[in-house]
Tab-separated table of N, CA and C in Angstrom:
chain	number	residue	atom	x	y	z
A	1191	MET	N	23.593	-1.481	12.445
A	1191	MET	CA	24.002	-0.462	11.521
A	1191	MET	C	22.772	0.359	11.145
A	1192	ILE	N	22.899	1.654	11.193
A	1192	ILE	CA	21.815	2.545	10.792
A	1192	ILE	C	22.199	3.170	9.463
A	1193	ILE	N	21.320	3.048	8.495
A	1193	ILE	CA	21.554	3.612	7.169
A	1193	ILE	C	20.472	4.650	6.916
A	1194	HIS	N	20.873	5.808	6.482
A	1194	HIS	CA	19.913	6.878	6.234
A	1194	HIS	C	18.891	6.428	5.198
A	1195	HIS	N	17.629	6.822	5.392
A	1195	HIS	CA	16.525	6.338	4.553
A	1195	HIS	C	16.670	6.672	3.078
A	1196	ASP	N	17.442	7.700	2.722
A	1196	ASP	CA	17.510	8.055	1.302
A	1196	ASP	C	18.363	7.089	0.482
A	1197	THR	N	18.964	6.092	1.126
A	1197	THR	CA	19.708	5.072	0.383
A	1197	THR	C	18.857	3.835	0.128
A	1198	TRP	N	17.614	3.861	0.548
A	1198	TRP	CA	16.734	2.698	0.394
A	1198	TRP	C	15.917	2.825	-0.881
A	1199	THR	N	15.607	1.677	-1.476
A	1199	THR	CA	14.641	1.628	-2.569
A	1199	THR	C	13.634	0.528	-2.254
A	1200	ILE	N	12.415	0.680	-2.755
A	1200	ILE	CA	11.387	-0.331	-2.515
A	1200	ILE	C	11.183	-1.123	-3.792
A	1201	HIS	N	11.376	-2.412	-3.707
A	1201	HIS	CA	11.171	-3.305	-4.846
A	1201	HIS	C	9.783	-3.926	-4.690
A	1202	THR	N	8.773	-3.200	-5.110
A	1202	THR	CA	7.416	-3.676	-4.891
A	1202	THR	C	7.111	-4.959	-5.650
A	1203	ALA	N	7.683	-5.132	-6.814
A	1203	ALA	CA	7.397	-6.337	-7.595
A	1203	ALA	C	7.899	-7.586	-6.889
A	1204	ARG	N	8.939	-7.479	-6.106
A	1204	ARG	CA	9.493	-8.639	-5.417
A	1204	ARG	C	8.939	-8.762	-4.011
A	1205	GLY	N	8.296	-7.720	-3.518
A	1205	GLY	CA	7.632	-7.818	-2.235
A	1205	GLY	C	8.547	-7.717	-1.027
A	1206	TYR	N	9.709	-7.103	-1.181
A	1206	TYR	CA	10.556	-6.934	-0.004
A	1206	TYR	C	11.355	-5.650	-0.099
A	1207	LEU	N	11.843	-5.224	1.033
A	1207	LEU	CA	12.642	-4.016	1.109
A	1207	LEU	C	14.108	-4.394	1.094
A	1208	THR	N	14.875	-3.746	0.261
A	1208	THR	CA	16.305	-4.016	0.183
A	1208	THR	C	17.045	-2.688	0.142
A	1209	MET	N	18.352	-2.723	0.317
A	1209	MET	CA	19.136	-1.502	0.306
A	1209	MET	C	20.011	-1.449	-0.932
A	1210	ASP	N	20.349	-0.241	-1.355
A	1210	ASP	CA	21.221	-0.070	-2.508
A	1210	ASP	C	22.627	-0.592	-2.243
A	1211	ASN	N	23.040	-0.603	-0.996
A	1211	ASN	CA	24.361	-1.097	-0.637
A	1211	ASN	C	24.397	-2.594	-0.899
A	1212	LYS	N	25.080	-3.019	-1.938
A	1212	LYS	CA	25.059	-4.421	-2.375
A	1212	LYS	C	25.580	-5.375	-1.306
A	1213	ASP	N	26.498	-4.917	-0.452
A	1213	ASP	CA	27.028	-5.795	0.591
A	1213	ASP	C	25.970	-6.169	1.618
A	1214	ASP	N	24.991	-5.296	1.835
A	1214	ASP	CA	23.975	-5.534	2.853
A	1214	ASP	C	22.655	-6.049	2.292
A	1215	SER	N	22.494	-6.060	0.986
A	1215	SER	CA	21.167	-6.269	0.412
A	1215	SER	C	20.568	-7.644	0.675
A	1216	LYS	N	21.364	-8.663	0.930
A	1216	LYS	CA	20.805	-10.000	1.127
A	1216	LYS	C	20.953	-10.508	2.561
A	1217	LYS	N	21.290	-9.641	3.489
A	1217	LYS	CA	21.356	-10.068	4.883
A	1217	LYS	C	19.944	-10.378	5.364
A	1218	PRO	N	19.795	-11.303	6.306
A	1218	PRO	CA	18.460	-11.731	6.738
A	1218	PRO	C	17.545	-10.598	7.197
A	1219	PHE	N	18.088	-9.544	7.797
A	1219	PHE	CA	17.225	-8.476	8.279
A	1219	PHE	C	16.705	-7.589	7.157
A	1220	ASN	N	17.203	-7.764	5.949
A	1220	ASN	CA	16.755	-6.965	4.809
A	1220	ASN	C	15.926	-7.761	3.810
A	1221	TYR	N	15.787	-9.025	4.014
A	1221	TYR	CA	15.159	-9.885	3.021
A	1221	TYR	C	14.046	-10.701	3.660
A	1222	LYS	N	12.905	-10.702	3.030
A	1222	LYS	CA	11.782	-11.532	3.466
A	1222	LYS	C	11.431	-12.467	2.324
A	1223	SER	N	11.545	-13.751	2.569
A	1223	SER	CA	11.234	-14.695	1.498
A	1223	SER	C	9.734	-14.718	1.251
A	1224	LYS	N	9.367	-15.092	0.066
A	1224	LYS	CA	7.964	-15.143	-0.333
A	1224	LYS	C	7.694	-16.521	-0.911
A	1225	ARG	N	6.754	-17.219	-0.331
A	1225	ARG	CA	6.408	-18.545	-0.815
A	1225	ARG	C	5.496	-18.404	-2.021
A	1226	GLN	N	5.859	-19.039	-3.117
A	1226	GLN	CA	5.105	-18.897	-4.356
A	1226	GLN	C	3.863	-19.781	-4.409
A	1227	GLN	N	3.966	-20.990	-3.880
A	1227	GLN	CA	2.830	-21.906	-3.970
A	1227	GLN	C	2.732	-22.708	-2.689
A	1228	GLY	N	1.536	-23.066	-2.337
A	1228	GLY	CA	1.333	-23.987	-1.240
A	1228	GLY	C	1.310	-23.372	0.141
A	1229	GLY	N	1.618	-22.103	0.266
A	1229	GLY	CA	1.613	-21.468	1.573
A	1229	GLY	C	0.256	-20.875	1.882
A	1230	GLY	N	0.135	-20.301	3.050
A	1230	GLY	CA	-1.083	-19.603	3.405
A	1230	GLY	C	-1.169	-18.305	2.623
A	1231	SER	N	-2.272	-17.613	2.769
A	1231	SER	CA	-2.390	-16.348	2.059
A	1231	SER	C	-2.765	-15.255	3.044
A	1232	LEU	N	-2.274	-14.094	2.773
A	1232	LEU	CA	-2.562	-12.927	3.584
A	1232	LEU	C	-2.550	-11.731	2.647
A	1233	MET	N	-3.650	-11.008	2.605
A	1233	MET	CA	-3.698	-9.817	1.780
A	1233	MET	C	-3.693	-8.612	2.710
A	1234	VAL	N	-2.754	-7.714	2.485
A	1234	VAL	CA	-2.640	-6.494	3.269
A	1234	VAL	C	-2.711	-5.325	2.307
A	1235	TRP	N	-3.420	-4.312	2.704
A	1235	TRP	CA	-3.595	-3.136	1.867
A	1235	TRP	C	-3.231	-1.917	2.695
A	1236	GLY	N	-2.460	-0.986	2.127
A	1236	GLY	CA	-2.072	0.182	2.900
A	1236	GLY	C	-1.606	1.332	2.038
A	1237	TYR	N	-1.110	2.369	2.711
A	1237	TYR	CA	-0.674	3.601	2.063
A	1237	TYR	C	0.705	3.985	2.556
A	1238	MET	N	1.375	4.814	1.777
A	1238	MET	CA	2.559	5.500	2.262
A	1238	MET	C	2.528	6.916	1.716
A	1239	THR	N	3.056	7.834	2.506
A	1239	THR	CA	3.112	9.228	2.093
A	1239	THR	C	4.522	9.753	2.328
A	1240	ALA	N	4.806	10.914	1.775
A	1240	ALA	CA	6.097	11.552	2.036
A	1240	ALA	C	6.204	11.970	3.496
A	1241	LEU	N	5.064	12.129	4.165
A	1241	LEU	CA	5.049	12.527	5.573
A	1241	LEU	C	5.158	11.342	6.518
A	1242	GLY	N	4.938	10.153	6.007
A	1242	GLY	CA	5.006	8.957	6.837
A	1242	GLY	C	4.052	7.893	6.342
A	1243	PRO	N	4.025	6.755	7.034
A	1243	PRO	CA	3.162	5.658	6.600
A	1243	PRO	C	1.708	5.919	6.932
A	1244	GLY	N	0.863	5.224	6.206
A	1244	GLY	CA	-0.558	5.277	6.480
A	1244	GLY	C	-1.002	4.024	7.192
A	1245	TYR	N	-2.286	3.828	7.237
A	1245	TYR	CA	-2.858	2.653	7.874
A	1245	TYR	C	-2.665	1.434	6.980
A	1246	ALA	N	-2.528	0.302	7.591
A	1246	ALA	CA	-2.497	-0.960	6.850
A	1246	ALA	C	-3.682	-1.786	7.315
A	1247	CYS	N	-4.329	-2.449	6.389
A	1247	CYS	CA	-5.495	-3.268	6.699
A	1247	CYS	C	-5.236	-4.698	6.277
A	1248	ARG	N	-5.594	-5.616	7.122
A	1248	ARG	CA	-5.560	-7.019	6.731
A	1248	ARG	C	-6.913	-7.353	6.132
A	1249	MET	N	-6.899	-7.891	4.937
A	1249	MET	CA	-8.130	-8.262	4.256
A	1249	MET	C	-8.462	-9.711	4.579
A	1250	LEU	N	-9.626	-9.933	5.118
A	1250	LEU	CA	-10.034	-11.293	5.437
A	1250	LEU	C	-10.610	-11.999	4.222
A	1251	GLU	N	-11.163	-11.227	3.287
A	1251	GLU	CA	-11.698	-11.817	2.071
A	1251	GLU	C	-10.539	-12.206	1.153
A	1252	LYS	N	-10.792	-13.189	0.295
A	1252	LYS	CA	-9.735	-13.645	-0.609
A	1252	LYS	C	-9.549	-12.731	-1.806
A	1253	SER	N	-10.545	-11.949	-2.123
A	1253	SER	CA	-10.405	-11.007	-3.231
A	1253	SER	C	-11.126	-9.717	-2.863
A	1254	MET	N	-10.766	-8.662	-3.539
A	1254	MET	CA	-11.350	-7.365	-3.247
A	1254	MET	C	-12.273	-6.970	-4.388
A	1255	ASN	N	-13.519	-6.685	-4.059
A	1255	ASN	CA	-14.467	-6.191	-5.052
A	1255	ASN	C	-14.663	-4.689	-4.837
A	1256	SER	N	-15.482	-4.072	-5.651
A	1256	SER	CA	-15.682	-2.623	-5.568
A	1256	SER	C	-16.227	-2.188	-4.220
A	1257	ASP	N	-17.178	-2.943	-3.673
A	1257	ASP	CA	-17.761	-2.575	-2.379
A	1257	ASP	C	-16.720	-2.608	-1.267
A	1258	LEU	N	-15.913	-3.663	-1.234
A	1258	LEU	CA	-14.874	-3.766	-0.211
A	1258	LEU	C	-13.830	-2.665	-0.399
A	1259	TYR	N	-13.449	-2.394	-1.639
A	1259	TYR	CA	-12.464	-1.351	-1.913
A	1259	TYR	C	-12.975	0.013	-1.451
A	1260	GLN	N	-14.222	0.305	-1.727
A	1260	GLN	CA	-14.805	1.570	-1.281
A	1260	GLN	C	-14.840	1.642	0.245
A	1261	HIS	N	-15.126	0.527	0.890
A	1261	HIS	CA	-15.129	0.486	2.360
A	1261	HIS	C	-13.730	0.769	2.909
A	1262	VAL	N	-12.725	0.143	2.320
A	1262	VAL	CA	-11.342	0.360	2.767
A	1262	VAL	C	-10.951	1.823	2.575
A	1263	LEU	N	-11.275	2.385	1.417
A	1263	LEU	CA	-10.972	3.799	1.191
A	1263	LEU	C	-11.681	4.677	2.215
A	1264	GLY	N	-12.942	4.373	2.449
A	1264	GLY	CA	-13.736	5.187	3.365
A	1264	GLY	C	-13.264	5.122	4.805
A	1265	THR	N	-12.657	4.022	5.186
A	1265	THR	CA	-12.236	3.866	6.579
A	1265	THR	C	-10.748	4.087	6.793
A	1266	THR	N	-9.966	4.214	5.737
A	1266	THR	CA	-8.526	4.407	5.927
A	1266	THR	C	-7.988	5.618	5.174
A	1267	TYR	N	-8.339	5.758	3.925
A	1267	TYR	CA	-7.754	6.824	3.102
A	1267	TYR	C	-8.082	8.211	3.647
A	1268	PHE	N	-9.337	8.482	3.902
A	1268	PHE	CA	-9.714	9.808	4.366
A	1268	PHE	C	-9.242	10.051	5.797
A	1269	ASP	N	-9.151	8.987	6.605
A	1269	ASP	CA	-8.550	9.116	7.940
A	1269	ASP	C	-7.080	9.496	7.831
A	1270	LEU	N	-6.388	8.891	6.867
A	1270	LEU	CA	-4.977	9.206	6.653
A	1270	LEU	C	-4.799	10.666	6.244
A	1271	LEU	N	-5.625	11.132	5.324
A	1271	LEU	CA	-5.545	12.533	4.917
A	1271	LEU	C	-5.754	13.450	6.116
A	1272	HIS	N	-6.749	13.149	6.918
A	1272	HIS	CA	-7.042	13.956	8.103
A	1272	HIS	C	-5.869	13.934	9.079
A	1273	TYR	N	-5.294	12.771	9.300
A	1273	TYR	CA	-4.180	12.616	10.238
A	1273	TYR	C	-2.998	13.506	9.854
A	1274	TYR	N	-2.686	13.565	8.561
A	1274	TYR	CA	-1.557	14.367	8.094
A	1274	TYR	C	-1.958	15.790	7.688
A	1275	GLY	N	-3.224	16.139	7.864
A	1275	GLY	CA	-3.677	17.484	7.525
A	1275	GLY	C	-3.676	17.763	6.036
A	1276	LEU	N	-3.991	16.748	5.249
A	1276	LEU	CA	-3.984	16.867	3.790
A	1276	LEU	C	-5.407	16.837	3.250
A	1277	GLN	N	-5.556	17.346	2.038
A	1277	GLN	CA	-6.794	17.231	1.287
A	1277	GLN	C	-6.535	16.290	0.119
A	1278	HIS	N	-7.595	15.715	-0.429
A	1278	HIS	CA	-7.451	14.810	-1.572
A	1278	HIS	C	-6.706	15.502	-2.719
A	1279	GLU	N	-6.942	16.789	-2.892
A	1279	GLU	CA	-6.302	17.546	-3.969
A	1279	GLU	C	-4.799	17.718	-3.737
A	1280	ASP	N	-4.331	17.514	-2.503
A	1280	ASP	CA	-2.913	17.704	-2.160
A	1280	ASP	C	-2.045	16.496	-2.493
A	1281	VAL	N	-2.650	15.376	-2.803
A	1281	VAL	CA	-1.883	14.139	-2.948
A	1281	VAL	C	-1.989	13.586	-4.365
A	1282	ILE	N	-1.047	12.737	-4.701
A	1282	ILE	CA	-1.120	11.951	-5.932
A	1282	ILE	C	-1.572	10.569	-5.501
A	1283	PHE	N	-2.781	10.222	-5.848
A	1283	PHE	CA	-3.372	8.951	-5.434
A	1283	PHE	C	-3.156	7.954	-6.565
A	1284	GLN	N	-2.257	7.000	-6.356
A	1284	GLN	CA	-1.933	6.025	-7.395
A	1284	GLN	C	-2.570	4.683	-7.077
A	1285	GLN	N	-3.039	4.040	-8.119
A	1285	GLN	CA	-3.617	2.712	-8.004
A	1285	GLN	C	-3.010	1.847	-9.100
A	1286	ASP	N	-3.179	0.542	-8.972
A	1286	ASP	CA	-2.563	-0.338	-9.968
A	1286	ASP	C	-3.509	-0.748	-11.085
A	1287	GLY	N	-4.716	-0.248	-11.085
A	1287	GLY	CA	-5.638	-0.533	-12.175
A	1287	GLY	C	-6.444	-1.804	-12.001
A	1288	ALA	N	-6.508	-2.325	-10.789
A	1288	ALA	CA	-7.332	-3.511	-10.537
A	1288	ALA	C	-8.793	-3.186	-10.840
A	1289	THR	N	-9.554	-4.189	-11.157
A	1289	THR	CA	-10.956	-4.005	-11.538
A	1289	THR	C	-11.742	-3.252	-10.475
A	1290	CYS	N	-11.517	-3.569	-9.205
A	1290	CYS	CA	-12.258	-2.895	-8.136
A	1290	CYS	C	-11.929	-1.405	-8.075
A	1291	GLN	N	-10.765	-1.015	-8.571
A	1291	GLN	CA	-10.346	0.386	-8.543
A	1291	GLN	C	-10.844	1.165	-9.749
A	1292	THR	N	-11.085	0.486	-10.838
A	1292	THR	CA	-11.468	1.159	-12.081
A	1292	THR	C	-12.946	1.002	-12.416
A	1293	SER	N	-13.700	0.388	-11.529
A	1293	SER	CA	-15.125	0.169	-11.804
A	1293	SER	C	-15.896	1.487	-11.723
A	1294	ASP	N	-17.002	1.554	-12.436
A	1294	ASP	CA	-17.850	2.746	-12.394
A	1294	ASP	C	-18.337	3.050	-10.980
A	1295	PRO	N	-18.796	2.045	-10.206
A	1295	PRO	CA	-19.224	2.363	-8.835
A	1295	PRO	C	-18.114	3.008	-7.994
A	1296	THR	N	-16.881	2.559	-8.171
A	1296	THR	CA	-15.775	3.147	-7.408
A	1296	THR	C	-15.491	4.569	-7.878
A	1297	TYR	N	-15.496	4.801	-9.193
A	1297	TYR	CA	-15.309	6.165	-9.703
A	1297	TYR	C	-16.392	7.093	-9.165
A	1298	ASN	N	-17.642	6.645	-9.206
A	1298	ASN	CA	-18.748	7.462	-8.712
A	1298	ASN	C	-18.600	7.734	-7.219
A	1299	TRP	N	-18.197	6.723	-6.470
A	1299	TRP	CA	-18.001	6.867	-5.029
A	1299	TRP	C	-16.908	7.896	-4.736
A	1300	MET	N	-15.779	7.802	-5.465
A	1300	MET	CA	-14.681	8.752	-5.256
A	1300	MET	C	-15.103	10.176	-5.614
A	1301	ASP	N	-15.876	10.333	-6.686
A	1301	ASP	CA	-16.338	11.672	-7.071
A	1301	ASP	C	-17.185	12.303	-5.970
A	1302	LYS	N	-18.014	11.493	-5.314
A	1302	LYS	CA	-18.869	12.003	-4.243
A	1302	LYS	C	-18.072	12.324	-2.985
A	1303	LYS	N	-17.092	11.490	-2.668
A	1303	LYS	CA	-16.362	11.618	-1.403
A	1303	LYS	C	-15.189	12.582	-1.463
A	1304	ALA	N	-14.527	12.658	-2.596
A	1304	ALA	CA	-13.278	13.447	-2.665
A	1304	ALA	C	-13.537	14.924	-2.860
């Protein structure tokens, strides 16, 4: 079954993609279970735009600090802008307020690069 993309919503807090159509929302192809404790860990960081998806990066480190965050931005964010022909001023860049995103070194880095 193909469902037009405008009927989809992203439930980021739950970590899975589901559809508004209640009959289909819990079928196996729409649901990815998430292990709360005792499983392995995988951190993935990426972007999405109205023009399409951006790059996704697998983080090998267990946590992200300011230096790693700046590296990820430098190697993915600006490449994404270039790929879609956008400038930093053309986009709404949202972050969740993690320490690595709100640190002074990261703010200074963004001011220089953007």
